[in-house]
Short mmCIF file of C-alpha atoms and ligand atoms in Angstrom, two decimals:
data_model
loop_
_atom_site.label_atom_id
_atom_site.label_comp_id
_atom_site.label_asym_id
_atom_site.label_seq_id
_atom_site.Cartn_x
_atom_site.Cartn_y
_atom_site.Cartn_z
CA UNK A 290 134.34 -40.03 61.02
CA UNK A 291 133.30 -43.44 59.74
CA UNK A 292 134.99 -45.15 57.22
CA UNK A 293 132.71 -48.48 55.92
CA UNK A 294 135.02 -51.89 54.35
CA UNK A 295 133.25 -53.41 51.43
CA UNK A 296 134.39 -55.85 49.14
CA UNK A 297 132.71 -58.95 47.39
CA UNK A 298 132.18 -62.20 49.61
CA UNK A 299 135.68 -63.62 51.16
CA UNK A 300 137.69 -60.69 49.82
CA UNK A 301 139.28 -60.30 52.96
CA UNK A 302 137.58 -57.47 54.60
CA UNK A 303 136.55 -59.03 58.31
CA UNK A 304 140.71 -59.61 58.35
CA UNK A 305 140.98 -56.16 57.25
CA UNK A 306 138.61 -55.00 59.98
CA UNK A 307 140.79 -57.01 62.57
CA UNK A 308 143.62 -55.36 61.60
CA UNK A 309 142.52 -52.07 62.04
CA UNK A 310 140.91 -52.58 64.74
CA UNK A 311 143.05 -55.55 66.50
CA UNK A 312 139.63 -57.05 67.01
CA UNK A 313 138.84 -60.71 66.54
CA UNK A 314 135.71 -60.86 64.62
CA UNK A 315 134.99 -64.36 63.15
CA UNK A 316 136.86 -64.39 59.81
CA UNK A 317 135.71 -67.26 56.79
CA UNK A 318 132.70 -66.54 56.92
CA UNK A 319 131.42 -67.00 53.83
CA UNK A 320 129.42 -64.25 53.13
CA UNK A 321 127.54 -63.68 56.85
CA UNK A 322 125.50 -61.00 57.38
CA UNK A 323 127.26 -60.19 59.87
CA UNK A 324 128.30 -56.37 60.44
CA UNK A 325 131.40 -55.14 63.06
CA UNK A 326 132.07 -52.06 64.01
CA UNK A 327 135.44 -50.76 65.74
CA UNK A 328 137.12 -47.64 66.86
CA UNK A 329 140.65 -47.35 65.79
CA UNK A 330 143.01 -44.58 66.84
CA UNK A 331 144.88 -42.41 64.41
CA UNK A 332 148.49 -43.04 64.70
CA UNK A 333 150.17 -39.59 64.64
CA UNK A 334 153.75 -39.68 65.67
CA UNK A 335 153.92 -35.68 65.88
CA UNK A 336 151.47 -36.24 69.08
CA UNK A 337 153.59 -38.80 70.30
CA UNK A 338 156.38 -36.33 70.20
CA UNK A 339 154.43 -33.81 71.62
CA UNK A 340 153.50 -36.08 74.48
CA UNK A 341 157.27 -36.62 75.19
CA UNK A 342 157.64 -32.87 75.64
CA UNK A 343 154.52 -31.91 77.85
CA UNK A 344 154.35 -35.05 79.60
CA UNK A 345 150.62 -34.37 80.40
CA UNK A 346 148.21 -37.04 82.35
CA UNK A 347 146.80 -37.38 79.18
CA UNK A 348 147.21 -38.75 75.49
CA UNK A 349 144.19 -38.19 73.13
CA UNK A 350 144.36 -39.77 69.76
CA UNK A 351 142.04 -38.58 67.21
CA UNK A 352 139.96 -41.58 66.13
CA UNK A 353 138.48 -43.06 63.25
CA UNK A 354 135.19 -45.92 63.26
CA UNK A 355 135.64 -48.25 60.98
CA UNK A 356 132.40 -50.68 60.01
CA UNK A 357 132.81 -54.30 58.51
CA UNK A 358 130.05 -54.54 56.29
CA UNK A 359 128.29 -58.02 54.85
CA UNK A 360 129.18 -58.54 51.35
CA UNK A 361 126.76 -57.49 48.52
CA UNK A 362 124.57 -60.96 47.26
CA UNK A 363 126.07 -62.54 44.27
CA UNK A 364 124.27 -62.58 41.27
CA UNK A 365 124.04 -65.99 39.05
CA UNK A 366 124.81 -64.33 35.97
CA UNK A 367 127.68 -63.02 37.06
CA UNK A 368 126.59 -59.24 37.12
CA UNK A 369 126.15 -57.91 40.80
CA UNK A 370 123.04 -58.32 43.05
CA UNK A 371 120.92 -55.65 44.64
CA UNK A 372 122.75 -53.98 47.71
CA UNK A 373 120.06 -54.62 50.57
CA UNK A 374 118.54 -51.51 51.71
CA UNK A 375 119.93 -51.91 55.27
CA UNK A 376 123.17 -52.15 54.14
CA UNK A 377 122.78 -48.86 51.82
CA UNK A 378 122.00 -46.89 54.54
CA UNK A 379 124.93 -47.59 56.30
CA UNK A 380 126.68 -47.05 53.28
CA UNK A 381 125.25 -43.94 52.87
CA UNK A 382 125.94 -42.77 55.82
CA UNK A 383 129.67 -43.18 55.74
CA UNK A 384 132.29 -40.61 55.15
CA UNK A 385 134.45 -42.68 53.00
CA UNK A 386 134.85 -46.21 51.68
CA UNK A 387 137.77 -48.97 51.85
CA UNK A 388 137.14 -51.26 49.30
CA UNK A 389 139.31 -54.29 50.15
CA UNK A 390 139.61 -56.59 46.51
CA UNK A 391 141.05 -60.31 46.84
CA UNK A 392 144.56 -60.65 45.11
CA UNK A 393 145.11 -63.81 46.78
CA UNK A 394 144.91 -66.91 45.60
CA UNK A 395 144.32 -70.04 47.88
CA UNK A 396 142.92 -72.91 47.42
CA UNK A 397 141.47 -73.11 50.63
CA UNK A 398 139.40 -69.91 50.23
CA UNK A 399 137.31 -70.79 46.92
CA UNK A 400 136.45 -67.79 45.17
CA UNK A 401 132.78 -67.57 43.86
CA UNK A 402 133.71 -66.93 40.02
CA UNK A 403 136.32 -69.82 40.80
CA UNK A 404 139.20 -67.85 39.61
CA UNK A 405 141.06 -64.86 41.63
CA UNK A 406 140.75 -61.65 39.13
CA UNK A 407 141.54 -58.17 41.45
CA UNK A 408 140.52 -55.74 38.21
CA UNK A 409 137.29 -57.76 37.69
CA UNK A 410 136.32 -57.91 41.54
CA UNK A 411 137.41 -54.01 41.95
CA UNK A 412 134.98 -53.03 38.67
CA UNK A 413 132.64 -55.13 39.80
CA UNK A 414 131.85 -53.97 42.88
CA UNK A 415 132.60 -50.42 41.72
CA UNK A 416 129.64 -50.98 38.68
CA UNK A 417 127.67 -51.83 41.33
CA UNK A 418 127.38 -48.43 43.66
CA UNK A 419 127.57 -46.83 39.66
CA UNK A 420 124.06 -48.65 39.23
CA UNK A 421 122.81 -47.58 42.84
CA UNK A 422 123.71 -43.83 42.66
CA UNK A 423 122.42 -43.49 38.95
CA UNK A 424 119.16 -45.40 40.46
CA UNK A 425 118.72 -42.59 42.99
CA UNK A 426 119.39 -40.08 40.05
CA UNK A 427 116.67 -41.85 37.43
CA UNK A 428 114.05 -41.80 40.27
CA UNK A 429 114.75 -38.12 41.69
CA UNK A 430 115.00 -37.17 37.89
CA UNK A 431 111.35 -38.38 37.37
CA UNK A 432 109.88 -36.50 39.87
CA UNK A 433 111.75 -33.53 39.44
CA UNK A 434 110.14 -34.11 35.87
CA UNK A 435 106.56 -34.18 37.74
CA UNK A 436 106.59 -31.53 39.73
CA UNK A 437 108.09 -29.08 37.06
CA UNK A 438 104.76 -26.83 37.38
CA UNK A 439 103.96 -27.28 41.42
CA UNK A 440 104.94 -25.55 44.67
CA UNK A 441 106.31 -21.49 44.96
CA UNK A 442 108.19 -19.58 42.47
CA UNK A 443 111.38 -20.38 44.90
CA UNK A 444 110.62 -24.11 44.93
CA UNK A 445 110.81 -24.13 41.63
CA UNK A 446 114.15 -22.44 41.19
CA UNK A 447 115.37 -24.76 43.59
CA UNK A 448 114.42 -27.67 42.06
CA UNK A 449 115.35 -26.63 38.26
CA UNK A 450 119.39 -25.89 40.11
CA UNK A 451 119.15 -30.01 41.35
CA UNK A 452 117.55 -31.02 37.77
CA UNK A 453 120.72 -29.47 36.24
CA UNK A 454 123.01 -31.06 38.50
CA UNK A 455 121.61 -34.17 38.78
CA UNK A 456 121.33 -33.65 34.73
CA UNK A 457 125.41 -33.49 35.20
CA UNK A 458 126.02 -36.85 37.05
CA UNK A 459 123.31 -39.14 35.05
CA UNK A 460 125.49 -38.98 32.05
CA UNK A 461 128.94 -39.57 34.22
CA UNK A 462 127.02 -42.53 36.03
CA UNK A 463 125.62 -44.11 32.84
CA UNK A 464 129.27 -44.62 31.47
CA UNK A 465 130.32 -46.23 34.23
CA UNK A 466 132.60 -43.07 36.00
CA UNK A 467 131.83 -42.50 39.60
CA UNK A 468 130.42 -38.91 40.82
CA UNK A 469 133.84 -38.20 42.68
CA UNK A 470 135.44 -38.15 38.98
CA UNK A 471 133.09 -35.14 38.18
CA UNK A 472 134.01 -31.69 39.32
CA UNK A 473 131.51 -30.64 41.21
CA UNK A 474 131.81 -27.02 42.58
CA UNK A 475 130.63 -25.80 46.10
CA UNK A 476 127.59 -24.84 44.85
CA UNK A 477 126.83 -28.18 43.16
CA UNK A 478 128.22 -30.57 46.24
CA UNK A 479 125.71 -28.55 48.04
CA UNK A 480 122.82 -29.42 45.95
CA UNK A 481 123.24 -33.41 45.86
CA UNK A 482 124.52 -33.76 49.90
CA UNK A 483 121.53 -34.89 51.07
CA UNK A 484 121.61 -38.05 48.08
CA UNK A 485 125.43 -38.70 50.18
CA UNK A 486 125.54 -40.89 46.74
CA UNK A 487 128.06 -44.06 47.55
CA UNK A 488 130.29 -42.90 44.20
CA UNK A 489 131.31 -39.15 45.56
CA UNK A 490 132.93 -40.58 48.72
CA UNK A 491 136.67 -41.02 48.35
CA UNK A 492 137.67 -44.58 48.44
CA UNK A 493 140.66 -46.84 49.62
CA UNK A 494 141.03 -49.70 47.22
CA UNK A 495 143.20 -51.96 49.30
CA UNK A 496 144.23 -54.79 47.44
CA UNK A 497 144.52 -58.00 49.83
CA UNK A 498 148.00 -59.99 48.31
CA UNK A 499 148.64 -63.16 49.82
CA UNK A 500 151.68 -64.22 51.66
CA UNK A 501 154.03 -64.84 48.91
CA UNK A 502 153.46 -62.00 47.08
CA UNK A 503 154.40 -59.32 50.06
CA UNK A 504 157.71 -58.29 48.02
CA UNK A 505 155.47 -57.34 44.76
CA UNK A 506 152.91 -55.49 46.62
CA UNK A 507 154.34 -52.01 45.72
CA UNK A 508 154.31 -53.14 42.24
CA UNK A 509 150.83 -54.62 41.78
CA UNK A 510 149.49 -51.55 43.33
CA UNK A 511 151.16 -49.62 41.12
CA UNK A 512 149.56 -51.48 38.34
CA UNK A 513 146.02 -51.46 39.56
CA UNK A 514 146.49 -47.49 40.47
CA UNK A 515 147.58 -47.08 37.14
CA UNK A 516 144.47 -48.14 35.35
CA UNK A 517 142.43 -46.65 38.33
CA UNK A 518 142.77 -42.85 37.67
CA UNK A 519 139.71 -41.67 39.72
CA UNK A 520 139.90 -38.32 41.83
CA UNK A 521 139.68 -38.78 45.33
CA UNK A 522 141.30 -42.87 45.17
CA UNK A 523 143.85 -44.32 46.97
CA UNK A 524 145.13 -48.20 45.81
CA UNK A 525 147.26 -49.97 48.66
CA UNK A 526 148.39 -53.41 49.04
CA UNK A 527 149.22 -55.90 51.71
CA UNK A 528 148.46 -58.97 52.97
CA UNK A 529 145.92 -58.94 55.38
CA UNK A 530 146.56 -61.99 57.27
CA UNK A 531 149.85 -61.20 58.18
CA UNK A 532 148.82 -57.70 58.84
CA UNK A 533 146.82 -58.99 61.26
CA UNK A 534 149.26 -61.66 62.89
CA UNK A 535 151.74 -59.12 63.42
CA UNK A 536 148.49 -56.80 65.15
CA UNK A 537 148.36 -59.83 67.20
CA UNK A 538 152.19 -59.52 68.44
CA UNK A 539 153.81 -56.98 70.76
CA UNK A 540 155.59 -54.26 69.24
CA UNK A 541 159.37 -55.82 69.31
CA UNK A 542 158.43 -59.27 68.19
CA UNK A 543 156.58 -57.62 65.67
CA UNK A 544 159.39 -55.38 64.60
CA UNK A 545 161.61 -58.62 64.05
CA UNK A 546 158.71 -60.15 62.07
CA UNK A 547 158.09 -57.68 60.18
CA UNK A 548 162.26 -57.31 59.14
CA UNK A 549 162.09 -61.69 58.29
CA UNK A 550 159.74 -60.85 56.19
CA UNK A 551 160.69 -57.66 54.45
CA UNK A 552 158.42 -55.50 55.48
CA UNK A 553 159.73 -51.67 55.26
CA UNK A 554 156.41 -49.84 55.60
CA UNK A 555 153.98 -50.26 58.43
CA UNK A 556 151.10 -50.61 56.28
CA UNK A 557 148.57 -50.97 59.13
CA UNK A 558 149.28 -47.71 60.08
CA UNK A 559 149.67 -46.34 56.51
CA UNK A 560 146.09 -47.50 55.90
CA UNK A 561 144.64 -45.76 58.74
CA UNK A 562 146.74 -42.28 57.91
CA UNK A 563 145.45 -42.66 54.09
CA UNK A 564 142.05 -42.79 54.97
CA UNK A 565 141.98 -40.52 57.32
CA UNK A 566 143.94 -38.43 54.19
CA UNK A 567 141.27 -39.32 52.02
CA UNK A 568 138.67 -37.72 54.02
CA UNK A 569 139.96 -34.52 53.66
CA UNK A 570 140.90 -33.91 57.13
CA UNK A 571 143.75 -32.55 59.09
CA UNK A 572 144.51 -32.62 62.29
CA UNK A 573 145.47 -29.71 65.07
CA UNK A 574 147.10 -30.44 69.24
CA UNK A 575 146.58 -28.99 72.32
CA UNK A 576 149.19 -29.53 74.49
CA UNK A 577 149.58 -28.77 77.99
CA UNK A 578 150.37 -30.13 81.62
CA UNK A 579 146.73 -32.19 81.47
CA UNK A 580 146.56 -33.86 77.76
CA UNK A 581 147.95 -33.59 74.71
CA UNK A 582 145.48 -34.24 72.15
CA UNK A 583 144.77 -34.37 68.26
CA UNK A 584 141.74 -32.61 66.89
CA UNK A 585 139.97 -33.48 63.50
CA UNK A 586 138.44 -30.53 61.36
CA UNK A 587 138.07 -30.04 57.39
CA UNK A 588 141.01 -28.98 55.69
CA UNK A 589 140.17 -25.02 54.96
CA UNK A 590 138.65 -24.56 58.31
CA UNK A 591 139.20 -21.26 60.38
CA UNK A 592 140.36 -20.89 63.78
CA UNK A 593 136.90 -20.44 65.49
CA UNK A 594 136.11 -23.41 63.25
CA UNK A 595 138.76 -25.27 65.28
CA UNK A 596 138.01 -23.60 68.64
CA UNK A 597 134.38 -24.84 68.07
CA UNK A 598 135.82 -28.45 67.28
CA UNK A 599 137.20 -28.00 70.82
CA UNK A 600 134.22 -26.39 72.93
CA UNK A 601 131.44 -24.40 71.62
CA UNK A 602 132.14 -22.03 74.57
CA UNK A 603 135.61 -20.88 72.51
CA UNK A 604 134.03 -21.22 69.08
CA UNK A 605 131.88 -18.08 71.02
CA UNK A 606 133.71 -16.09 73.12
CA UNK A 607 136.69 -16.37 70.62
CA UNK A 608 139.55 -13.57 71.23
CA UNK A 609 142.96 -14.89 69.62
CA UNK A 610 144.39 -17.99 68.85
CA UNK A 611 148.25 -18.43 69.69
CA UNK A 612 149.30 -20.73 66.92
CA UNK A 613 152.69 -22.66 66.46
CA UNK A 614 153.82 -25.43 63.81
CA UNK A 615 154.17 -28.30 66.20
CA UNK A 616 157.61 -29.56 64.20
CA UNK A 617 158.74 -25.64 65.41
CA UNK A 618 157.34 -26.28 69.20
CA UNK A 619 159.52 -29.87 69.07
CA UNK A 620 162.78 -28.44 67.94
CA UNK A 621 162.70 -25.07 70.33
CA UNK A 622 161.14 -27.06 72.58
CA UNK A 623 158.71 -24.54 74.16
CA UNK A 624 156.04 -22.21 73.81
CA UNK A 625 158.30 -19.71 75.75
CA UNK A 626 161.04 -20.55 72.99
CA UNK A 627 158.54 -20.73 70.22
CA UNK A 628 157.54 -17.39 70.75
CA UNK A 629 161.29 -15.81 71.19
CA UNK A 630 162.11 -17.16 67.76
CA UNK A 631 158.99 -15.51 66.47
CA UNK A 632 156.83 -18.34 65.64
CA UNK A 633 153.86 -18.26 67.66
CA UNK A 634 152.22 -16.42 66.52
CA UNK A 635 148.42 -14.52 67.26
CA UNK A 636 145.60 -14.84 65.14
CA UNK A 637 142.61 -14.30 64.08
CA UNK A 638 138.94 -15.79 63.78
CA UNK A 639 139.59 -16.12 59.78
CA UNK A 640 143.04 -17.82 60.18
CA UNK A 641 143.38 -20.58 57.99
CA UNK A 642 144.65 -23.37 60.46
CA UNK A 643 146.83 -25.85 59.17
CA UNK A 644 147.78 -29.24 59.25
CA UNK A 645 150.07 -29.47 62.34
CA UNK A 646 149.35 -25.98 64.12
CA UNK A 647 149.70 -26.50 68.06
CA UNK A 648 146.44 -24.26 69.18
CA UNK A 649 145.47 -22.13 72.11
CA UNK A 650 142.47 -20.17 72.09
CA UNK A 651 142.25 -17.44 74.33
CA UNK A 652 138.23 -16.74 74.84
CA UNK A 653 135.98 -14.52 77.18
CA UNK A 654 132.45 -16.03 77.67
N1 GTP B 725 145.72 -67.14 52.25
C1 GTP B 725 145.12 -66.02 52.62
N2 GTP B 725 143.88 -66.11 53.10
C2 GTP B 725 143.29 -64.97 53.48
C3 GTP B 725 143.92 -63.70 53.39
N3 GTP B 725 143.05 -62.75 53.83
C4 GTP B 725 141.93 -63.42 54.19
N4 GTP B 725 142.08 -64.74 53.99
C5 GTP B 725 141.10 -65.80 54.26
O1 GTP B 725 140.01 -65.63 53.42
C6 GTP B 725 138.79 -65.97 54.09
C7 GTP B 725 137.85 -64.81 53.99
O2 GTP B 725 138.38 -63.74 54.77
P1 GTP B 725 137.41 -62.73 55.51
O3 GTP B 725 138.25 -61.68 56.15
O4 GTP B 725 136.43 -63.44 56.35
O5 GTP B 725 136.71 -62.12 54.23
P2 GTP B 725 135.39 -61.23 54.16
O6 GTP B 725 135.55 -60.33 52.99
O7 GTP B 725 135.12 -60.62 55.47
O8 GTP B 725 134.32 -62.35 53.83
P3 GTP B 725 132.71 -62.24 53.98
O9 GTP B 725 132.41 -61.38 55.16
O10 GTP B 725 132.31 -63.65 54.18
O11 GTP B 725 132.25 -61.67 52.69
C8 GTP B 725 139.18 -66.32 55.51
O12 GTP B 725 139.26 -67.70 55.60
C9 GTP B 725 140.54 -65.67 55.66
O13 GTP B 725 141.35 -66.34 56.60
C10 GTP B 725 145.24 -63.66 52.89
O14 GTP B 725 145.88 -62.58 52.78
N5 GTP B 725 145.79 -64.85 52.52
MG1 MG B 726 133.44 -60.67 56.73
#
């Protein structure tokens, strides 16, 4: 899974990055073309748990990549430049975005428009993956156009379903809404996947506060969410910097930090869950003498989906699945338990895992 940070020059995404990532990638850098790219473990406190009751050799995390990208040029005029086409490939290629928008204001750290504005960074940048994706529309559009009489009677069908979607989204784009505000069906994500168009992937606007205002950061995210109603959006706020001092500390010095300060919510970690949220996934554990360890599938997979996430040799030779909530496994404390109290249970290949299940396949290859 790979999440990519963008954000206009000096927003704060490099500190961002750090946080995440408790990496120490040069920060200040005044729009460098620099790109980072970090691993970060999903914090899941059910697997710590879990971990306490198996005590197996083995912890394994499920993980998300984050990638720090280079801001997009500023434009003169004050409407946004061009996204280079390096840059929208790796764009492209991510699963979901963080867009990290300045709310602090320092004189030290000039901002380019010389005033600090979150809505007007936030649409900004926004406007500009708007103007890409409908770009990619126009052009496909054309040729679509083209090639109306060319190729078999079954190219032809196939091409007239994408006109019609693609028909869908120009509108959408051209008044500024992303394609994540449109609902698409099954059918229709289908058709446009291969675009992976920068507005359909869920987004994490994290709005970057500075160090005063840590006690209103609930409510200016409120405020921004408020005006940002968009499907498939998440608006945070924190203050990066000190997000990524306290990364810097151990975790009882940064416990008492975190209390002078009034800090309630870990937000480092509530940024990482969020995302991983966003993305539409959930997570399943094994658990047994050897590891314990979370698994990452699509919500609405099966359990041979989730066998297959594990080996492809149970995805095959699939029998049963013995399947228990892991808050039921912590409180009776066993499978043994678990299955006197009737629940683990057996299922089948079309079981409908869920967020939480504790998993073991039984398989015959
Ligand atoms: N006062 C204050 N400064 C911050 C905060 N977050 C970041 N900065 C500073 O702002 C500058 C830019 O931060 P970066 O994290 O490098 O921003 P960026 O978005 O990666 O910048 P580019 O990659 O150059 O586009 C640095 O000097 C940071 O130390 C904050 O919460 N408060
Ligand atoms: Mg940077």
């Amino acid at each position: 899974m790979q999440v990519c940070i963008v954000g206009l020059a000096g927003a704060g995404k490099t500190t961002v990055f750090n946080t995440l990532t408790r990496g120490h990638a040069a920060t200040g850098g005044f729009g460098g073309m620099t790109v980072n790219t970090g691993v970060v473990k999903v914090p899941d406190e059910r697997l710590s748990r879990l971990t306490e009751l198996f005590k197996p050799k083995r912890e394994v995390p499920a993980d998300v990549t984050y990638v720090d990208l280079p801001a997009p040029p500023s434009a003169t005029d004050g409407r946004p430049a061009d996204i280079p086409a390096d840059q929208l490939a790796r764009l492209r290629n991510a699963d979901a975005l963080l867009h990290v928008v300045r709310a602090f204001d320092d004189p030290a750290v000039p901002h380019p428009d010389g005033t600090v504005d979150a809505w007007r960074d936030l649409e900004r940048l926004d406007l500009e993956f708007v103007l890409a994706d409908l770009g990619v529309v126009e052009k496909r559009l054309e040729r679509l156009e083209g090639s109306g009489r060319h190729g078999t009677q079954s190219e032809r069908e196939q091409n007239e379903r994408e006109r019609v979607v693609l028909e869908r989204i120009r509108p959408a784009l051209t008044s500024g809404a992303p394609i994540r505000d449109l609902e698409l069906d099954t059918e229709e994500s289908r058709i446009i996947r291969g675009f992976r168009f920068l507005t359909e992937k869920p987004v994490l606007v994290v709005l970057n506060v500075g160090e005063g205002q840590i006690a209103e950061a609930v409510s200016v995210a409120s405020g921004v969410a408020a005006r940002y109603p968009h499907r498939h959006s998440r608006v945070v706020a924190l203050s990066a910097r000190i997000e990524m001092e306290i990364g810097e500390l151990d975790a009882e010095e940064a416990e008492v930090f975190r209390q002078d300060m009034g800090l309630t919510d870990p937000s480092l970690e509530r940024v990482i869950r969020l995302s991983y949220e966003l993305l539409g996934l959930i997570s399943f554990f094994t658990a047994g003498p050897d590891e314990t360890r979370a698994w990452t599938i699509p919500e609405g997979s099966n359990a041979v989906d989730a066998a297959g996430a594990i080996h492809s040799d149970l995805a095959r030779g699939f029998i049963r699945a013995e399947v228990v909530l892991v808050e039921d496994l912590l409180s009776l404390g066993s499978m043994a338990d678990a299955r006197r109290n009737g629940k683990l249970r057996s299922e089948g290949k079309t079981y409908r895992v869920r967020d939480g299940d504790v998993i073991e396949v039984l398989f015959n290859v």
